[in-house]
Amino acid sequence: PGEDVYGRLTSTGAIAEEGRTIAVDPSIIPYGSIVLVNGNEYVAQDCGGAIKGKKIDIFVDNPKMQKYTVEIYIKRDNRLNACLSLVNCVLLHAIKKSKTMTNKTKGFIYGAIAAASYGMNPLFALPLYAAGMSVDTVLFYRYFFATIVLGILMKMQHQSFALHKADVLPLVIMGLLFSFSSLLLFMSYNYMDAGIASTILFVYPVMVAVIMGIFFKEKISAITVFSILLALSGIALLYQGDGNKPLSTLGIIFVLLSSLSYAIYIVGVNRSTLKNLPTTKLTFYAILFGLSVYIVRLNFCTELQVIPSAWLWADVLSLAILPTAVSLVCTALAIHYIGSTPTAILGALEPVTALFFGVLLFHEKLTPRLMVGILMIITAVTLIIIGKSLIKKMSVLLQISKK
């Protein structure tokens, strides 16, 4: 096992636990089955190249090679749970079985899926707005169904819903920050094109760098300062919008506040006890507590609007699943394979995806000025993420050239 939870990631996406996790041949024992071994209950959560036929492998924190024959019992062959688990792990299992793919390739695929799926927010939100649904109603349904999806996912992974008392208040705060970030972003869609709003949102890594430098005394390098200035210049170009008509000042403020809320959320998660929580569990409770914002804003659901058609139900469910559950799971897998920095770089696909759907489906205008502004923002964020390694490489090249 690794030092963190990602080093214990199983084929079903669950975190391996001693005394609970076993690897099986899923064609013999379906994923999710409860297996009795010497009177102890284990959960079929993983598979392995050497685990074929009537063999099982019991996960332990300090492994030692020991083989023995024992009679086992399947206490519950839960076919529904097995099917859901297979859906959860099919992409991971397919890539894992591919001998031609390296771990780096797998990580880039997952990171691209995570970013692209998150960029689908406006694709499903804008039709709901067009039908007359309010921002609060849309986000209530998004958070409500996302909570259900993530709860089912936790159940499939046999994760405990229990919380330590010390985690409750930080989770409430993080949930409110996450919720306000969503609220402000969705409100901005009423004042500017969704693709532009999603691009401006992508300055949150710059804000993270500033927060870490000011409050946690992390050194802000020259390349970080340059990246911040480049990002601000890009936003200035976006602000001019189409031709000489400026974008909405209120819309710009909403997006920047959304980005700031998300930046504080990221710093808070990484600088608190919450960093030790599994991703699914952390997100489940953050969204659950964030849901309270919309319950209150909708006057305890008395002002909640009914979803008017089956097609819009599809948009609501897609909003909860693709930009939320799928994106978060794939993000965790990408971090497991390639680390957080390359995964963050792939986040540049988020505004690109949003802009793509905005232009293709919602007839938003893409001018040369906007294209330059978008490029400047993405370049700035990429520099702030890879700045340290870039400086090191440049230093090495300078030393070589001097010799």
CSV table of C-alpha atoms in Angstrom, one decimal:
chain,number,residue,atom,x,y,z
A,1,PRO,CA,0.0,0.0,0.0
A,2,GLY,CA,1.0,3.6,-0.6
A,3,GLU,CA,1.4,6.3,2.0
A,4,ASP,CA,-1.9,7.9,1.1
A,5,VAL,CA,-5.4,6.6,0.2
A,6,TYR,CA,-4.6,6.7,-3.5
A,7,GLY,CA,-1.9,4.0,-3.0
A,8,ARG,CA,-4.7,1.8,-1.8
A,9,LEU,CA,-7.1,2.3,-4.7
A,10,THR,CA,-8.7,-0.9,-5.8
A,11,SER,CA,-10.2,-2.0,-9.2
A,12,THR,CA,-13.7,-1.0,-8.0
A,13,GLY,CA,-12.5,2.5,-6.9
A,14,ALA,CA,-12.8,1.7,-3.2
A,15,ILE,CA,-9.9,2.3,-0.8
A,16,ALA,CA,-8.4,-1.0,0.4
A,17,GLU,CA,-8.7,-1.7,4.1
A,18,GLU,CA,-7.1,-4.4,6.2
A,19,GLY,CA,-9.8,-6.8,7.6
A,20,ARG,CA,-12.2,-5.9,4.8
A,21,THR,CA,-10.8,-6.0,1.3
A,22,ILE,CA,-10.1,-9.1,-0.8
A,23,ALA,CA,-9.1,-9.6,-4.4
A,24,VAL,CA,-11.1,-12.1,-6.4
A,25,ASP,CA,-11.8,-13.4,-9.8
A,26,PRO,CA,-15.0,-11.4,-10.6
A,27,SER,CA,-16.2,-14.2,-13.0
A,28,ILE,CA,-16.3,-16.5,-9.9
A,29,ILE,CA,-17.2,-14.1,-7.1
A,30,PRO,CA,-18.9,-10.8,-8.2
A,31,TYR,CA,-17.6,-7.5,-7.0
A,32,GLY,CA,-19.4,-6.4,-3.8
A,33,SER,CA,-20.0,-9.9,-2.5
A,34,ILE,CA,-19.6,-10.5,1.2
A,35,VAL,CA,-17.2,-13.5,1.7
A,36,LEU,CA,-16.8,-15.4,5.0
A,37,VAL,CA,-13.2,-16.6,5.6
A,38,ASN,CA,-12.5,-18.3,8.9
A,39,GLY,CA,-15.5,-16.5,10.4
A,40,ASN,CA,-14.4,-13.1,9.3
A,41,GLU,CA,-16.3,-11.0,6.8
A,42,TYR,CA,-14.5,-9.6,3.7
A,43,VAL,CA,-15.7,-7.6,0.7
A,44,ALA,CA,-14.8,-8.5,-2.9
A,45,GLN,CA,-13.4,-5.1,-4.0
A,46,ASP,CA,-10.3,-5.9,-6.1
A,47,CYS,CA,-8.8,-8.3,-8.7
A,48,GLY,CA,-5.3,-9.3,-9.7
A,49,GLY,CA,-3.4,-10.9,-12.5
A,50,ALA,CA,-2.6,-14.0,-10.4
A,51,ILE,CA,-6.1,-14.2,-8.9
A,52,LYS,CA,-7.8,-16.6,-11.3
A,53,GLY,CA,-10.5,-19.2,-10.6
A,54,LYS,CA,-11.1,-20.3,-7.0
A,55,LYS,CA,-8.4,-18.1,-5.4
A,56,ILE,CA,-8.7,-15.0,-3.2
A,57,ASP,CA,-6.1,-12.5,-1.9
A,58,ILE,CA,-6.6,-10.9,1.5
A,59,PHE,CA,-5.4,-7.3,1.8
A,60,VAL,CA,-3.1,-6.6,4.8
A,61,ASP,CA,-1.1,-3.5,5.7
A,62,ASN,CA,2.1,-5.4,6.1
A,63,PRO,CA,2.0,-8.1,3.5
A,64,LYS,CA,3.7,-11.5,3.8
A,65,MET,CA,3.5,-14.4,1.4
A,66,GLN,CA,1.3,-17.1,2.8
A,67,LYS,CA,-0.8,-19.7,0.9
A,68,TYR,CA,-3.4,-22.0,2.4
A,69,THR,CA,-6.6,-23.8,1.5
A,70,VAL,CA,-9.7,-22.9,3.4
A,71,GLU,CA,-13.5,-23.3,3.0
A,72,ILE,CA,-15.2,-20.0,2.3
A,73,TYR,CA,-18.8,-18.9,2.2
A,74,ILE,CA,-20.5,-16.2,0.1
A,75,LYS,CA,-22.8,-14.6,2.6
A,76,ARG,CA,-24.4,-12.3,0.1
A,77,ASP,CA,-24.1,-12.5,-3.7
A,78,ASN,CA,-25.5,-9.1,-4.3
A,79,ARG,CA,-26.1,-9.0,-8.1
A,80,LEU,CA,-27.4,-5.4,-8.1
A,81,ASN,CA,-24.3,-4.3,-6.1
A,82,ALA,CA,-22.1,-6.3,-8.4
A,83,CYS,CA,-23.6,-4.6,-11.6
A,84,LEU,CA,-23.2,-1.2,-10.1
A,85,SER,CA,-19.6,-1.9,-9.1
A,86,LEU,CA,-18.8,-3.1,-12.6
A,87,VAL,CA,-20.2,0.1,-14.0
A,88,ASN,CA,-18.0,2.0,-11.5
A,89,CYS,CA,-14.8,0.2,-12.4
A,90,VAL,CA,-15.3,-0.8,-16.1
A,91,LEU,CA,-13.1,2.1,-17.4
A,92,LEU,CA,-10.4,1.5,-14.8
A,93,HIS,CA,-10.4,-2.2,-15.4
A,94,ALA,CA,-10.3,-1.9,-19.2
A,95,ILE,CA,-7.3,0.4,-19.0
A,96,LYS,CA,-5.6,-1.6,-16.4
A,97,LYS,CA,-5.8,-4.7,-18.5
A,98,SER,CA,-4.3,-3.0,-21.5
A,99,LYS,CA,-0.7,-4.0,-21.9
A,100,THR,CA,0.1,-1.2,-24.4
A,101,MET,CA,-0.8,1.6,-22.0
A,102,THR,CA,1.6,3.0,-19.4
A,103,ASN,CA,0.4,4.4,-16.0
A,104,LYS,CA,1.1,7.9,-17.4
A,105,THR,CA,-1.2,7.3,-20.4
A,106,LYS,CA,-3.9,6.1,-18.1
A,107,GLY,CA,-3.6,9.1,-15.9
A,108,PHE,CA,-3.8,11.6,-18.8
A,109,ILE,CA,-6.9,9.8,-20.0
A,110,TYR,CA,-8.6,10.1,-16.6
A,111,GLY,CA,-7.5,13.7,-16.2
A,112,ALA,CA,-8.9,14.6,-19.6
A,113,ILE,CA,-12.2,12.9,-18.8
A,114,ALA,CA,-12.4,14.7,-15.5
A,115,ALA,CA,-11.7,18.2,-16.9
A,116,ALA,CA,-13.9,17.7,-20.0
A,117,SER,CA,-16.9,16.3,-18.0
A,118,TYR,CA,-16.7,19.3,-15.5
A,119,GLY,CA,-16.7,21.7,-18.5
A,120,MET,CA,-20.2,20.3,-19.4
A,121,ASN,CA,-21.8,22.4,-16.6
A,122,PRO,CA,-23.3,25.0,-19.0
A,123,LEU,CA,-24.3,22.2,-21.5
A,124,PHE,CA,-26.9,21.0,-19.0
A,125,ALA,CA,-27.6,24.2,-17.1
A,126,LEU,CA,-28.4,26.5,-19.9
A,127,PRO,CA,-31.5,24.5,-21.2
A,128,LEU,CA,-32.8,24.5,-17.6
A,129,TYR,CA,-32.5,28.3,-17.5
A,130,ALA,CA,-34.2,28.6,-20.9
A,131,ALA,CA,-37.2,26.7,-19.5
A,132,GLY,CA,-37.6,29.4,-16.8
A,133,MET,CA,-36.0,27.5,-13.9
A,134,SER,CA,-34.1,29.7,-11.4
A,135,VAL,CA,-30.5,29.3,-10.4
A,136,ASP,CA,-31.4,28.1,-7.0
A,137,THR,CA,-33.7,25.4,-8.3
A,138,VAL,CA,-31.2,24.1,-10.8
A,139,LEU,CA,-28.4,23.9,-8.2
A,140,PHE,CA,-30.8,22.4,-5.6
A,141,TYR,CA,-31.5,19.5,-8.1
A,142,ARG,CA,-27.8,19.2,-9.0
A,143,TYR,CA,-26.7,19.0,-5.4
A,144,PHE,CA,-29.6,16.7,-4.3
A,145,PHE,CA,-29.1,14.1,-7.0
A,146,ALA,CA,-25.3,14.4,-6.8
A,147,THR,CA,-25.5,13.6,-3.1
A,148,ILE,CA,-27.6,10.5,-3.9
A,149,VAL,CA,-25.1,9.4,-6.7
A,150,LEU,CA,-22.1,9.8,-4.4
A,151,GLY,CA,-23.9,8.1,-1.5
A,152,ILE,CA,-24.6,5.1,-3.7
A,153,LEU,CA,-20.9,5.2,-4.9
A,154,MET,CA,-19.7,5.2,-1.2
A,155,LYS,CA,-22.0,2.3,-0.5
A,156,MET,CA,-20.7,0.3,-3.5
A,157,GLN,CA,-17.2,1.0,-2.2
A,158,HIS,CA,-18.2,0.0,1.3
A,159,GLN,CA,-17.0,3.2,2.7
A,160,SER,CA,-18.1,4.2,6.2
A,161,PHE,CA,-20.4,7.3,6.4
A,162,ALA,CA,-19.2,7.9,10.0
A,163,LEU,CA,-17.4,11.2,10.7
A,164,HIS,CA,-15.0,12.4,13.4
A,165,LYS,CA,-16.3,15.3,15.4
A,166,ALA,CA,-13.2,17.3,14.4
A,167,ASP,CA,-14.2,16.9,10.7
A,168,VAL,CA,-17.8,18.2,11.0
A,169,LEU,CA,-17.1,22.0,11.2
A,170,PRO,CA,-14.4,22.0,8.4
A,171,LEU,CA,-16.8,20.0,6.2
A,172,VAL,CA,-19.6,22.5,6.8
A,173,ILE,CA,-17.3,25.4,6.0
A,174,MET,CA,-16.0,23.6,2.9
A,175,GLY,CA,-19.5,22.7,1.8
A,176,LEU,CA,-20.7,26.3,2.0
A,177,LEU,CA,-17.6,27.5,0.1
A,178,PHE,CA,-18.2,24.9,-2.6
A,179,SER,CA,-21.9,25.7,-2.8
A,180,PHE,CA,-21.3,29.5,-3.1
A,181,SER,CA,-18.7,28.9,-5.8
A,182,SER,CA,-21.4,27.0,-7.8
A,183,LEU,CA,-24.0,29.6,-7.1
A,184,LEU,CA,-21.9,32.5,-8.2
A,185,LEU,CA,-20.8,30.7,-11.3
A,186,PHE,CA,-24.3,29.7,-12.4
A,187,MET,CA,-25.5,33.2,-11.6
A,188,SER,CA,-22.8,34.6,-14.0
A,189,TYR,CA,-24.3,32.6,-16.9
A,190,ASN,CA,-27.2,35.1,-16.8
A,191,TYR,CA,-24.8,37.9,-17.5
A,192,MET,CA,-22.2,36.5,-20.0
A,193,ASP,CA,-21.6,33.6,-22.3
A,194,ALA,CA,-20.9,30.3,-20.4
A,195,GLY,CA,-17.7,29.7,-22.2
A,196,ILE,CA,-16.2,33.0,-21.1
A,197,ALA,CA,-17.4,32.6,-17.5
A,198,SER,CA,-15.8,29.1,-17.3
A,199,THR,CA,-12.5,30.5,-18.7
A,200,ILE,CA,-12.4,33.3,-16.1
A,201,LEU,CA,-13.2,30.8,-13.4
A,202,PHE,CA,-9.9,29.0,-14.4
A,203,VAL,CA,-7.8,31.7,-12.7
A,204,TYR,CA,-8.4,29.8,-9.4
A,205,PRO,CA,-4.9,28.2,-9.4
A,206,VAL,CA,-3.5,31.8,-9.5
A,207,MET,CA,-5.6,32.7,-6.5
A,208,VAL,CA,-4.4,29.6,-4.7
A,209,ALA,CA,-0.8,30.6,-5.2
A,210,VAL,CA,-1.5,34.1,-3.8
A,211,ILE,CA,-3.4,32.8,-0.8
A,212,MET,CA,-0.6,30.3,0.0
A,213,GLY,CA,2.0,33.1,-0.4
A,214,ILE,CA,0.2,35.6,1.9
A,215,PHE,CA,-1.2,33.3,4.6
A,216,PHE,CA,1.1,30.3,4.6
A,217,LYS,CA,4.4,32.2,3.7
A,218,GLU,CA,5.1,30.2,0.5
A,219,LYS,CA,7.6,32.0,-1.6
A,220,ILE,CA,6.0,33.7,-4.6
A,221,SER,CA,8.5,33.5,-7.5
A,222,ALA,CA,9.0,35.9,-10.4
A,223,ILE,CA,7.2,33.5,-12.7
A,224,THR,CA,4.2,33.5,-10.4
A,225,VAL,CA,4.0,37.3,-10.5
A,226,PHE,CA,4.3,37.2,-14.3
A,227,SER,CA,1.5,34.6,-14.5
A,228,ILE,CA,-0.8,36.7,-12.4
A,229,LEU,CA,-0.2,39.8,-14.6
A,230,LEU,CA,-0.7,37.6,-17.7
A,231,ALA,CA,-4.0,36.3,-16.3
A,232,LEU,CA,-5.3,39.7,-15.4
A,233,SER,CA,-4.4,40.9,-18.9
A,234,GLY,CA,-6.3,38.0,-20.4
A,235,ILE,CA,-9.4,38.9,-18.3
A,236,ALA,CA,-9.1,42.5,-19.5
A,237,LEU,CA,-9.3,41.2,-23.1
A,238,LEU,CA,-12.3,39.1,-22.2
A,239,TYR,CA,-13.9,42.1,-20.5
A,240,GLN,CA,-14.0,43.9,-23.8
A,241,GLY,CA,-16.2,41.0,-25.1
A,242,ASP,CA,-17.5,41.2,-28.7
A,243,GLY,CA,-16.3,44.2,-30.5
A,244,ASN,CA,-16.4,47.3,-28.3
A,245,LYS,CA,-19.2,46.1,-26.1
A,246,PRO,CA,-17.8,45.2,-22.7
A,247,LEU,CA,-18.9,42.1,-20.7
A,248,SER,CA,-21.1,42.6,-17.7
A,249,THR,CA,-19.2,44.0,-14.7
A,250,LEU,CA,-21.6,42.1,-12.4
A,251,GLY,CA,-21.0,38.9,-14.3
A,252,ILE,CA,-17.2,39.4,-14.0
A,253,ILE,CA,-17.6,39.9,-10.3
A,254,PHE,CA,-19.7,36.8,-9.9
A,255,VAL,CA,-17.1,34.6,-11.7
A,256,LEU,CA,-14.1,36.0,-9.8
A,257,LEU,CA,-15.9,35.5,-6.5
A,258,SER,CA,-16.8,32.0,-7.6
A,259,SER,CA,-13.1,31.4,-8.4
A,260,LEU,CA,-12.0,32.8,-5.0
A,261,SER,CA,-14.5,30.6,-3.2
A,262,TYR,CA,-13.2,27.5,-5.0
A,263,ALA,CA,-9.5,28.6,-4.3
A,264,ILE,CA,-10.3,28.9,-0.6
A,265,TYR,CA,-12.0,25.5,-0.7
A,266,ILE,CA,-8.9,23.9,-2.2
A,267,VAL,CA,-6.5,25.5,0.3
A,268,GLY,CA,-8.9,24.6,3.2
A,269,VAL,CA,-9.1,21.0,2.2
A,270,ASN,CA,-5.3,20.7,1.8
A,271,ARG,CA,-4.5,22.5,5.0
A,272,SER,CA,-6.9,20.7,7.3
A,273,THR,CA,-7.7,17.2,8.6
A,274,LEU,CA,-10.0,16.8,5.6
A,275,LYS,CA,-7.0,15.9,3.4
A,276,ASN,CA,-7.0,12.5,5.0
A,277,LEU,CA,-10.6,11.8,3.9
A,278,PRO,CA,-11.3,9.7,0.8
A,279,THR,CA,-12.3,11.9,-2.1
A,280,THR,CA,-15.8,10.4,-2.5
A,281,LYS,CA,-16.6,10.8,1.2
A,282,LEU,CA,-15.2,14.4,1.3
A,283,THR,CA,-17.2,15.4,-1.7
A,284,PHE,CA,-20.4,13.6,-0.5
A,285,TYR,CA,-20.4,15.6,2.7
A,286,ALA,CA,-19.3,18.9,1.1
A,287,ILE,CA,-22.2,18.7,-1.3
A,288,LEU,CA,-24.6,17.5,1.4
A,289,PHE,CA,-23.8,20.5,3.6
A,290,GLY,CA,-23.7,22.8,0.5
A,291,LEU,CA,-27.3,21.7,-0.3
A,292,SER,CA,-28.5,23.6,2.8
A,293,VAL,CA,-27.7,26.9,1.0
A,294,TYR,CA,-30.3,26.2,-1.7
A,295,ILE,CA,-32.8,24.8,0.8
A,296,VAL,CA,-32.7,28.1,2.7
A,297,ARG,CA,-32.7,30.3,-0.5
A,298,LEU,CA,-35.7,28.4,-1.7
A,299,ASN,CA,-37.5,29.2,1.5
A,300,PHE,CA,-37.2,25.6,2.7
A,301,CYS,CA,-38.2,24.3,-0.8
A,302,THR,CA,-41.5,26.1,-0.8
A,303,GLU,CA,-40.3,28.0,-3.9
A,304,LEU,CA,-38.7,25.0,-5.6
A,305,GLN,CA,-39.8,24.7,-9.2
A,306,VAL,CA,-41.0,21.5,-10.7
A,307,ILE,CA,-39.0,20.1,-13.6
A,308,PRO,CA,-41.4,20.6,-16.5
A,309,SER,CA,-40.4,17.8,-19.0
A,310,ALA,CA,-38.7,14.5,-19.3
A,311,TRP,CA,-35.9,16.0,-21.5
A,312,LEU,CA,-35.1,18.5,-18.7
A,313,TRP,CA,-35.1,15.6,-16.2
A,314,ALA,CA,-32.3,14.2,-18.3
A,315,ASP,CA,-30.4,17.5,-18.1
A,316,VAL,CA,-30.8,17.6,-14.3
A,317,LEU,CA,-29.5,14.0,-13.9
A,318,SER,CA,-26.7,14.6,-16.3
A,319,LEU,CA,-25.7,17.7,-14.4
A,320,ALA,CA,-25.5,15.7,-11.2
A,321,ILE,CA,-23.6,12.7,-12.7
A,322,LEU,CA,-21.2,14.0,-15.4
A,323,PRO,CA,-19.8,17.3,-14.1
A,324,THR,CA,-20.0,16.1,-10.5
A,325,ALA,CA,-19.7,12.3,-9.8
A,326,VAL,CA,-17.8,11.3,-13.0
A,327,SER,CA,-15.5,14.3,-12.8
A,328,LEU,CA,-14.6,13.8,-9.2
A,329,VAL,CA,-13.9,10.0,-9.5
A,330,CYS,CA,-11.8,10.5,-12.6
A,331,THR,CA,-9.9,13.3,-10.9
A,332,ALA,CA,-9.0,10.9,-8.0
A,333,LEU,CA,-7.8,8.3,-10.5
A,334,ALA,CA,-5.7,10.8,-12.4
A,335,ILE,CA,-4.0,12.0,-9.3
A,336,HIS,CA,-3.3,8.3,-8.4
A,337,TYR,CA,-1.6,7.7,-11.7
A,338,ILE,CA,0.2,11.0,-12.6
A,339,GLY,CA,-0.1,13.2,-9.5
A,340,SER,CA,-1.9,16.5,-8.8
A,341,THR,CA,0.2,18.8,-10.9
A,342,PRO,CA,-0.4,17.2,-14.4
A,343,THR,CA,-4.0,16.7,-13.4
A,344,ALA,CA,-4.4,20.4,-12.7
A,345,ILE,CA,-2.7,21.2,-16.1
A,346,LEU,CA,-5.4,19.1,-17.8
A,347,GLY,CA,-7.9,21.3,-16.0
A,348,ALA,CA,-7.3,23.7,-18.9
A,349,LEU,CA,-9.8,21.5,-20.8
A,350,GLU,CA,-12.6,22.7,-18.6
A,351,PRO,CA,-13.1,26.2,-20.1
A,352,VAL,CA,-12.2,24.8,-23.6
A,353,THR,CA,-15.0,22.3,-23.2
A,354,ALA,CA,-17.5,24.9,-22.0
A,355,LEU,CA,-16.5,27.3,-24.8
A,356,PHE,CA,-16.8,24.5,-27.4
A,357,PHE,CA,-20.4,23.6,-26.3
A,358,GLY,CA,-21.3,27.3,-26.0
A,359,VAL,CA,-20.2,28.1,-29.5
A,360,LEU,CA,-21.5,24.8,-31.1
A,361,LEU,CA,-24.9,24.5,-29.4
A,362,PHE,CA,-25.8,27.9,-27.9
A,363,HIS,CA,-24.4,30.1,-30.8
A,364,GLU,CA,-22.1,32.1,-28.5
A,365,LYS,CA,-19.7,34.3,-30.5
A,366,LEU,CA,-15.9,33.6,-30.6
A,367,THR,CA,-13.9,36.7,-31.7
A,368,PRO,CA,-10.1,36.9,-32.1
A,369,ARG,CA,-10.0,39.1,-29.0
A,370,LEU,CA,-11.7,36.5,-26.9
A,371,MET,CA,-9.4,33.8,-28.3
A,372,VAL,CA,-6.3,35.8,-27.4
A,373,GLY,CA,-7.7,36.4,-23.9
A,374,ILE,CA,-8.5,32.7,-23.4
A,375,LEU,CA,-5.0,31.7,-24.5
A,376,MET,CA,-3.4,34.2,-22.1
A,377,ILE,CA,-5.4,32.9,-19.1
A,378,ILE,CA,-4.6,29.2,-19.9
A,379,THR,CA,-0.9,30.1,-20.4
A,380,ALA,CA,-0.8,32.0,-17.1
A,381,VAL,CA,-2.3,29.1,-15.2
A,382,THR,CA,-0.1,26.5,-16.9
A,383,LEU,CA,3.0,28.6,-16.0
A,384,ILE,CA,1.9,28.9,-12.4
A,385,ILE,CA,1.5,25.1,-12.2
A,386,ILE,CA,4.8,24.1,-13.9
A,387,GLY,CA,6.8,27.2,-13.0
A,388,LYS,CA,9.2,25.6,-10.5
A,389,SER,CA,10.1,22.7,-12.8
A,390,LEU,CA,10.5,25.2,-15.7
A,391,ILE,CA,12.9,27.4,-13.7
A,392,LYS,CA,15.0,24.3,-12.7
A,393,LYS,CA,15.2,23.2,-16.4
A,394,MET,CA,16.2,26.7,-17.5
A,395,SER,CA,18.9,26.9,-14.7
A,396,VAL,CA,20.4,23.5,-15.9
A,397,LEU,CA,20.5,24.7,-19.5
A,398,LEU,CA,22.2,28.0,-18.5
A,399,GLN,CA,24.8,26.0,-16.5
A,400,ILE,CA,25.4,23.7,-19.4
A,401,SER,CA,25.8,26.7,-21.8
A,402,LYS,CA,28.3,28.4,-19.5
A,403,LYS,CA,30.5,25.3,-19.6
